[in-house]
Amino acid sequence: MRATKLTVAALAVVAGLSLTACENGNDIAEPPKPSASAPEQGQDGPAATADCRTDELEVTASDVTIEGDTVGTVAVEFANGGDRDCTLTGYAGVDLKTNAGSLSAERTGEEAPSVTLGNGKSVWFAVTYPVNDSGGSGARITGLVVTPPNQTKSVTLDWPGTGSLPVTDGSGTPVKVGPIGSAGQGG
């Protein structure tokens, strides 16, 4: 039993030392840290941090497209405005409201990490979309609907990106959403 505890503790220390963060002066969330000791036999493991609720998150969006790119990018920020630490895991739900109806973003398929947010901490994810360089008016974007992971309540935001999407026969670039942590963490 003692060897198991020492092995788990050593692994936790090594894992903790191998974690690094690119803060670049940004107020970002820290990745969850492993427990330094194993739970005693007969005890439950450490208490898990509960999911972040829509009502305790401040949700904002900004256009971060680089001029000349054929794909536009909007960074969506979740800031913990609650009075407790909470966890976001996976992908947010994202829909674009357009004059032609609602358009759901596809997931990029990237690994979806779990991020624990302390009060006042933030994490970002990216929404990418095709830039309308067709010369036509396209489908006009009128809003951005965001649902935090594991929640059912959505937040509707003004769309900060370019005003329209190209109208295609379905063979064009789709609107995509990246996992939590896929934008805005420095670089």
PDB file of N, CA, C and O in Angstrom, residues 23-53:
ATOM      1  N   GLU A  23       0.693  32.390 -20.632  1.00  0.00           N
ATOM      2  CA  GLU A  23      -0.239  33.396 -20.152  1.00  0.00           C
ATOM      3  C   GLU A  23      -0.156  34.667 -20.966  1.00  0.00           C
ATOM      4  O   GLU A  23      -1.156  35.301 -21.226  1.00  0.00           O
ATOM      5  N   ASN A  24       1.035  35.113 -21.349  1.00  0.00           N
ATOM      6  CA  ASN A  24       1.159  36.331 -22.134  1.00  0.00           C
ATOM      7  C   ASN A  24       0.415  37.497 -21.513  1.00  0.00           C
ATOM      8  O   ASN A  24      -0.140  38.321 -22.207  1.00  0.00           O
ATOM      9  N   GLY A  25       0.307  37.518 -20.200  1.00  0.00           N
ATOM     10  CA  GLY A  25      -0.389  38.595 -19.533  1.00  0.00           C
ATOM     11  C   GLY A  25      -1.889  38.445 -19.525  1.00  0.00           C
ATOM     12  O   GLY A  25      -2.590  39.282 -18.986  1.00  0.00           O
ATOM     13  N   ASN A  26      -2.424  37.426 -20.151  1.00  0.00           N
ATOM     14  CA  ASN A  26      -3.873  37.218 -20.162  1.00  0.00           C
ATOM     15  C   ASN A  26      -4.304  36.535 -18.883  1.00  0.00           C
ATOM     16  O   ASN A  26      -3.568  35.761 -18.297  1.00  0.00           O
ATOM     17  N   ASP A  27      -5.535  36.791 -18.479  1.00  0.00           N
ATOM     18  CA  ASP A  27      -6.100  36.181 -17.282  1.00  0.00           C
ATOM     19  C   ASP A  27      -6.769  34.886 -17.712  1.00  0.00           C
ATOM     20  O   ASP A  27      -7.938  34.868 -18.056  1.00  0.00           O
ATOM     21  N   ILE A  28      -5.996  33.790 -17.747  1.00  0.00           N
ATOM     22  CA  ILE A  28      -6.516  32.531 -18.279  1.00  0.00           C
ATOM     23  C   ILE A  28      -6.713  31.511 -17.180  1.00  0.00           C
ATOM     24  O   ILE A  28      -6.164  31.630 -16.096  1.00  0.00           O
ATOM     25  N   ALA A  29      -7.480  30.516 -17.506  1.00  0.00           N
ATOM     26  CA  ALA A  29      -7.731  29.428 -16.565  1.00  0.00           C
ATOM     27  C   ALA A  29      -6.530  28.506 -16.519  1.00  0.00           C
ATOM     28  O   ALA A  29      -5.833  28.330 -17.504  1.00  0.00           O
ATOM     29  N   GLU A  30      -6.296  27.931 -15.362  1.00  0.00           N
ATOM     30  CA  GLU A  30      -5.245  26.942 -15.227  1.00  0.00           C
ATOM     31  C   GLU A  30      -5.843  25.572 -15.447  1.00  0.00           C
ATOM     32  O   GLU A  30      -6.989  25.332 -15.072  1.00  0.00           O
ATOM     33  N   PRO A  31      -5.085  24.658 -16.065  1.00  0.00           N
ATOM     34  CA  PRO A  31      -5.617  23.305 -16.238  1.00  0.00           C
ATOM     35  C   PRO A  31      -5.800  22.650 -14.875  1.00  0.00           C
ATOM     36  O   PRO A  31      -5.116  23.011 -13.915  1.00  0.00           O
ATOM     37  N   PRO A  32      -6.727  21.712 -14.780  1.00  0.00           N
ATOM     38  CA  PRO A  32      -6.914  21.022 -13.506  1.00  0.00           C
ATOM     39  C   PRO A  32      -5.615  20.370 -13.059  1.00  0.00           C
ATOM     40  O   PRO A  32      -4.856  19.851 -13.868  1.00  0.00           O
ATOM     41  N   LYS A  33      -5.341  20.431 -11.749  1.00  0.00           N
ATOM     42  CA  LYS A  33      -4.118  19.856 -11.200  1.00  0.00           C
ATOM     43  C   LYS A  33      -4.422  18.519 -10.558  1.00  0.00           C
ATOM     44  O   LYS A  33      -5.438  18.367  -9.893  1.00  0.00           O
ATOM     45  N   PRO A  34      -3.523  17.538 -10.736  1.00  0.00           N
ATOM     46  CA  PRO A  34      -3.746  16.238 -10.108  1.00  0.00           C
ATOM     47  C   PRO A  34      -3.597  16.341  -8.600  1.00  0.00           C
ATOM     48  O   PRO A  34      -2.872  17.186  -8.093  1.00  0.00           O
ATOM     49  N   SER A  35      -4.251  15.443  -7.908  1.00  0.00           N
ATOM     50  CA  SER A  35      -4.139  15.377  -6.462  1.00  0.00           C
ATOM     51  C   SER A  35      -2.745  14.886  -6.093  1.00  0.00           C
ATOM     52  O   SER A  35      -2.196  14.012  -6.739  1.00  0.00           O
ATOM     53  N   ALA A  36      -2.171  15.470  -5.025  1.00  0.00           N
ATOM     54  CA  ALA A  36      -0.826  15.094  -4.629  1.00  0.00           C
ATOM     55  C   ALA A  36      -0.794  13.772  -3.868  1.00  0.00           C
ATOM     56  O   ALA A  36       0.257  13.210  -3.649  1.00  0.00           O
ATOM     57  N   SER A  37      -1.934  13.295  -3.427  1.00  0.00           N
ATOM     58  CA  SER A  37      -1.948  12.013  -2.721  1.00  0.00           C
ATOM     59  C   SER A  37      -3.188  11.221  -3.097  1.00  0.00           C
ATOM     60  O   SER A  37      -4.206  11.785  -3.441  1.00  0.00           O
ATOM     61  N   ALA A  38      -3.053   9.940  -3.013  1.00  0.00           N
ATOM     62  CA  ALA A  38      -4.187   9.077  -3.329  1.00  0.00           C
ATOM     63  C   ALA A  38      -5.159   9.072  -2.161  1.00  0.00           C
ATOM     64  O   ALA A  38      -4.763   9.230  -1.014  1.00  0.00           O
ATOM     65  N   PRO A  39      -6.458   8.907  -2.427  1.00  0.00           N
ATOM     66  CA  PRO A  39      -7.406   8.842  -1.326  1.00  0.00           C
ATOM     67  C   PRO A  39      -7.168   7.596  -0.491  1.00  0.00           C
ATOM     68  O   PRO A  39      -6.703   6.582  -0.992  1.00  0.00           O
ATOM     69  N   GLU A  40      -7.451   7.690   0.800  1.00  0.00           N
ATOM     70  CA  GLU A  40      -7.323   6.545   1.694  1.00  0.00           C
ATOM     71  C   GLU A  40      -8.333   5.479   1.286  1.00  0.00           C
ATOM     72  O   GLU A  40      -9.391   5.797   0.755  1.00  0.00           O
ATOM     73  N   GLN A  41      -8.010   4.258   1.540  1.00  0.00           N
ATOM     74  CA  GLN A  41      -8.911   3.163   1.209  1.00  0.00           C
ATOM     75  C   GLN A  41     -10.231   3.356   1.943  1.00  0.00           C
ATOM     76  O   GLN A  41     -10.252   3.694   3.116  1.00  0.00           O
ATOM     77  N   GLY A  42     -11.331   3.187   1.217  1.00  0.00           N
ATOM     78  CA  GLY A  42     -12.653   3.339   1.816  1.00  0.00           C
ATOM     79  C   GLY A  42     -13.198   4.749   1.683  1.00  0.00           C
ATOM     80  O   GLY A  42     -14.344   4.991   1.990  1.00  0.00           O
ATOM     81  N   GLN A  43     -12.382   5.717   1.226  1.00  0.00           N
ATOM     82  CA  GLN A  43     -12.856   7.079   1.023  1.00  0.00           C
ATOM     83  C   GLN A  43     -13.175   7.286  -0.446  1.00  0.00           C
ATOM     84  O   GLN A  43     -12.625   6.636  -1.320  1.00  0.00           O
ATOM     85  N   ASP A  44     -14.062   8.219  -0.700  1.00  0.00           N
ATOM     86  CA  ASP A  44     -14.306   8.619  -2.081  1.00  0.00           C
ATOM     87  C   ASP A  44     -13.133   9.475  -2.530  1.00  0.00           C
ATOM     88  O   ASP A  44     -12.415  10.049  -1.724  1.00  0.00           O
ATOM     89  N   GLY A  45     -12.949   9.603  -3.840  1.00  0.00           N
ATOM     90  CA  GLY A  45     -11.892  10.446  -4.376  1.00  0.00           C
ATOM     91  C   GLY A  45     -12.207  11.911  -4.116  1.00  0.00           C
ATOM     92  O   GLY A  45     -13.217  12.252  -3.515  1.00  0.00           O
ATOM     93  N   PRO A  46     -11.318  12.821  -4.565  1.00  0.00           N
ATOM     94  CA  PRO A  46     -11.541  14.233  -4.343  1.00  0.00           C
ATOM     95  C   PRO A  46     -12.851  14.675  -5.005  1.00  0.00           C
ATOM     96  O   PRO A  46     -13.254  14.137  -6.034  1.00  0.00           O
ATOM     97  N   ALA A  47     -13.500  15.654  -4.388  1.00  0.00           N
ATOM     98  CA  ALA A  47     -14.772  16.142  -4.916  1.00  0.00           C
ATOM     99  C   ALA A  47     -14.541  16.775  -6.284  1.00  0.00           C
ATOM    100  O   ALA A  47     -13.611  17.544  -6.471  1.00  0.00           O
ATOM    101  N   ALA A  48     -15.357  16.426  -7.242  1.00  0.00           N
ATOM    102  CA  ALA A  48     -15.254  16.987  -8.578  1.00  0.00           C
ATOM    103  C   ALA A  48     -15.846  18.391  -8.591  1.00  0.00           C
ATOM    104  O   ALA A  48     -16.783  18.685  -7.862  1.00  0.00           O
ATOM    105  N   THR A  49     -15.279  19.257  -9.410  1.00  0.00           N
ATOM    106  CA  THR A  49     -15.816  20.597  -9.571  1.00  0.00           C
ATOM    107  C   THR A  49     -17.026  20.502 -10.488  1.00  0.00           C
ATOM    108  O   THR A  49     -16.966  19.862 -11.528  1.00  0.00           O
ATOM    109  N   ALA A  50     -18.111  21.155 -10.118  1.00  0.00           N
ATOM    110  CA  ALA A  50     -19.346  21.085 -10.892  1.00  0.00           C
ATOM    111  C   ALA A  50     -19.221  21.850 -12.208  1.00  0.00           C
ATOM    112  O   ALA A  50     -18.388  22.748 -12.355  1.00  0.00           O
ATOM    113  N   ASP A  51     -20.060  21.478 -13.173  1.00  0.00           N
ATOM    114  CA  ASP A  51     -20.102  22.176 -14.461  1.00  0.00           C
ATOM    115  C   ASP A  51     -20.437  23.643 -14.259  1.00  0.00           C
ATOM    116  O   ASP A  51     -21.197  24.005 -13.356  1.00  0.00           O
ATOM    117  N   CYS A  52     -19.898  24.491 -15.135  1.00  0.00           N
ATOM    118  CA  CYS A  52     -20.260  25.905 -15.136  1.00  0.00           C
ATOM    119  C   CYS A  52     -21.685  26.032 -15.665  1.00  0.00           C
ATOM    120  O   CYS A  52     -22.041  25.409 -16.673  1.00  0.00           O
ATOM    121  N   ARG A  53     -22.499  26.807 -14.992  1.00  0.00           N
ATOM    122  CA  ARG A  53     -23.878  27.051 -15.422  1.00  0.00           C
ATOM    123  C   ARG A  53     -23.924  28.300 -16.301  1.00  0.00           C
ATOM    124  O   ARG A  53     -23.177  29.252 -16.083  1.00  0.00           O
TER     125      ARG A  53
END
